[in-house]
Amino acid sequence: MFDSLSGFPLEDPIYVFTLALAAFLVGPLLIKRLGQPGIVGIVLLGVLIGPDGTGLVAHGDAIELLGTVGLVYLLFTVGLELNLRGFFRAPENAAVFGLTSFFLPLTVGVFVCTSVLGFDFWPALLLSAVFASHTLLAYPIVNRYDVTQNDAVTAVFGGILFTDTLALTLLAIVLGVADGGGLSPLLIGQVFSSLILLFATVWLVVPPIARWFFYNLSDESYFEFLFVLVFVFASASLAEILGIDGILGAFVAGVAFNRLIPQGSTLMNRIEFVGNAFFIPFFLLHVGMLVNVGVILDGPQTLQIATVIIATMIGTKFVAAWTVGELLDFDRTERGVMFGLSSGQAAAALAITILGVEAGLFGAAELNAVVLMLLVTALVSPWITERYSRRLAVSDDADPEREDAVDPRILLPLPPDSENRRDLLEFGFLLRDESGTNPIHLLSVVRPSWSGDTESNVEEVESQLRDLAEFAYAAEAPLEIETRVNHNVASGIARGALETRSDHVIMGWNPSKTFGEKVFGSIIDQVLDWTTLPVSVTHFGHPVNTTGHLRVIVPRSIDHHDGFYEGVYKVKRLADKLGVPITVYVFEEQTNRYQQLFDFVEIDVSAEFETVSGWDDLQSELRDVTESNDLVVTLSSRVGGVGWDDELEALPNRLVELPSRSFVVFYLREGEPDYDSQFLRID
C-alpha cells in the first residue's frame, strides 16, 4: 500500500517482538471503544504494519512459526470450551440444529459460489465450509442475561460440536484433493480412517494419562500447563502424521481435555491467559499481515465476494434457525437468539481460510473477503443476540441483575499442617460463580504457644497462606487471607464465619487424626454445633478436577429439611462445572418423588436415580460400582436434625474405604426456611 520506509521492514527479533506486543496491547483497547471484539483490532494492526500496509514489519519465518502455533492453540481452546454438558443433556436438539445450520449454508454456499462467483467446486466447497461453522462471539451476552440454560441456547452450544467437526473434516478432504490431484474412494477412505484413528487414539489415551498425572502431581502447578501443551501438540503432530491438518488434532485434544479442566479452575485460567495474551494474538497478527488492502482498493472482486458470502451466510443461518425452531417448537424469541448466536464467525473461519490460502485454493481476494465477513458478523451477531436475549430473559421471568446465593461467600479454614489445601481451594472454585466478586476467605486459627513461639507460628502460617493465595490468584479468583490466635480453633472458625458474613464453610477431614469423637473429631463437630451455615466436610483421594462421576446419597426424609434445595443446587453446580453425570441413591422406592424434587431446582442437569433397601445395601452397591475417580456426596442434617440417621455417624469411615476415597458430606443450612426458595425454578 505504501513504499517501505527507510530502514524497514524490521527484521531484528527484538524490534519485531516489541512491535508485536504493542499491537496486542493497543489493538484490542482501541477497537473495543468502537464496540468490536478485540481480535478485530489485532488483525487490523497486522494489516497496517504488514508488508502490504506500511511495510514496518517483514512477514518472516518467526511470524509464520508463532502464527502457526497460535492457530493450533486456538483450535485447542475451541474444543476445550465446548459445552459438552449442554450437548449431552439434549443431544437430539444439538444434532438437529448443528447439522441443519451446517449443511444448509454449505449446500447453498457451494451453489452460489460456483454459479455467481465462478469458483471451481473445491474452493467453493471450502469457502462454504468457512461460513457454515460458527463461533460463539455473543456468548457473554446470553450469559449476562442468565438464559444459558434455555433449550434453544443449549442447542446452539451443542450444535457447534457438529459444525466445527464437519468443517474441519471437509478441510481435511479438500486439502487431500489439493495435494493428490482429485477425489477418489481411496482418499475418502484414508481421510475417514485417519479421523477414526485420531479420535480413538486421543480420546482413549489422553484422559487416563491426564488423570494419572493430575493425581500424582505435587510439584509446581505450571507443570500441569506444560503437560497439557505437550499433549495438544502431540495430538496435532499425530494428525499431521495421519495426513490431516494438525489443527484437527488440536481440536480433538481440546474435546478430550474438556471434562478434565473445569471452567474457573487455575489451570483453565492459565490456558486462557497464555492463549489470549500471546499465542492467539500472534495468529491474528499473522492473518492481518496476509491481508492486502490494495486488492480491495484496486477492484470490486473482494467486495463482490464479501457481499455474496455475507448475504449467503446470514440468509441461510436465519433460515436454519427458524426451521429448526419450528421443528423443535421454539418461539420467535428463542429462534432469534439461535440466529444471533450462530451467525458469529471467528476462530474456525479464520483457521480454515488461512489453510486454504496456504494450499493455493484461495487468493488475496478471498482472504480479504473473509476478514470483511468477520467484521460484519462481529456487529450483527452481538446486536441480534442482545435484542432477543433481553426478550427471552423477560419472558422467562429471569432477572439479569438478580443477586442470590449462586456466588456464595466461602470460608475455607485451613489447619497449619493441612496436606490437601490445594484440593480444598479447587473445590471452593467449583462452588463459586466464576464471574462473581465474592472472595474466598482463607482462615487459619493458631493456638497460642506456652513456650512463647506464638508470633513465629503465626508468621509461618501466614507465609503458607500467601503461597496458597498465589495459586488462587492464577485462577483470577478474589481471595482474602486471615490468621487468628485462639485457644479454641472451632470458636475461631465460627467467629470468622460470622465476621466475614460467609454463606458456606468448607473443611477438610483427615481420618487418621480423629480420636473417638462423634463423627469427624472435635473441631469439625464443634463448628457444626456452633454455626447454622451449610458446611462441606471433604476428603479427597484424587484431585477434584479429575472427577468422572458424582454419586449422591440422599438419606430418608432429608427432603423435609429447610436446606434441601440448596444442597441439591450445590450438587448440580458441581456436576455442571465438572461436566460429569450424577447418580442419586434413595431409600424405600422413592425415586420418582426425588426425581421431581431434583427437577424443581435450578440448573438443568439430569441425574439417574437408584433405589437401595438400606445402608448395608448402599455400601455394597457403592463398593461394586464406585471407580477410582468418583466423588461421593452425601446430603446430611446435623445430629438429631430433620433427616438425621444414626448410620450417618459411621458413614465417613465407610466412604473412605471405597476405591476413590473421595467424598463430601454436605451439612445443610439450619434455621432459614425461606432461604431455599431462590434455588427453585420460576415458571
PDB file of C-alpha atoms in Angstrom, residues 23-45 284 374-375 378-379:
ATOM      1  CA  ALA A  23      -0.098  -4.399  18.689  1.00  0.00           C
ATOM      2  CA  PHE A  24      -1.518  -6.995  21.094  1.00  0.00           C
ATOM      3  CA  LEU A  25      -1.943  -4.271  23.717  1.00  0.00           C
ATOM      4  CA  VAL A  26      -3.136  -1.311  21.664  1.00  0.00           C
ATOM      5  CA  GLY A  27      -5.297  -3.081  19.052  1.00  0.00           C
ATOM      6  CA  PRO A  28      -7.951  -4.535  21.389  1.00  0.00           C
ATOM      7  CA  LEU A  29      -8.062  -1.420  23.579  1.00  0.00           C
ATOM      8  CA  LEU A  30      -8.790   0.834  20.611  1.00  0.00           C
ATOM      9  CA  ILE A  31     -11.238  -1.402  18.775  1.00  0.00           C
ATOM     10  CA  LYS A  32     -13.300  -2.189  21.897  1.00  0.00           C
ATOM     11  CA  ARG A  33     -14.105   1.528  22.156  1.00  0.00           C
ATOM     12  CA  LEU A  34     -15.937   1.057  18.854  1.00  0.00           C
ATOM     13  CA  GLY A  35     -17.875  -1.918  20.219  1.00  0.00           C
ATOM     14  CA  GLN A  36     -15.895  -4.544  18.284  1.00  0.00           C
ATOM     15  CA  PRO A  37     -14.226  -7.742  19.593  1.00  0.00           C
ATOM     16  CA  GLY A  38     -10.560  -7.338  20.486  1.00  0.00           C
ATOM     17  CA  ILE A  39      -9.448  -9.842  17.835  1.00  0.00           C
ATOM     18  CA  VAL A  40     -10.504  -7.396  15.121  1.00  0.00           C
ATOM     19  CA  GLY A  41      -8.087  -4.757  16.420  1.00  0.00           C
ATOM     20  CA  ILE A  42      -5.095  -7.103  16.245  1.00  0.00           C
ATOM     21  CA  VAL A  43      -5.986  -8.180  12.684  1.00  0.00           C
ATOM     22  CA  LEU A  44      -6.302  -4.550  11.570  1.00  0.00           C
ATOM     23  CA  LEU A  45      -2.958  -3.601  13.121  1.00  0.00           C
ATOM     24  CA  LEU A 284      -4.284 -12.890  14.426  1.00  0.00           C
ATOM     25  CA  LEU A 374     -15.668 -11.271  10.320  1.00  0.00           C
ATOM     26  CA  LEU A 375     -16.061  -7.519  10.746  1.00  0.00           C
ATOM     27  CA  ALA A 378     -18.841  -9.035  14.788  1.00  0.00           C
ATOM     28  CA  LEU A 379     -21.514  -6.314  14.537  1.00  0.00           C
TER      29      LEU A 379
END
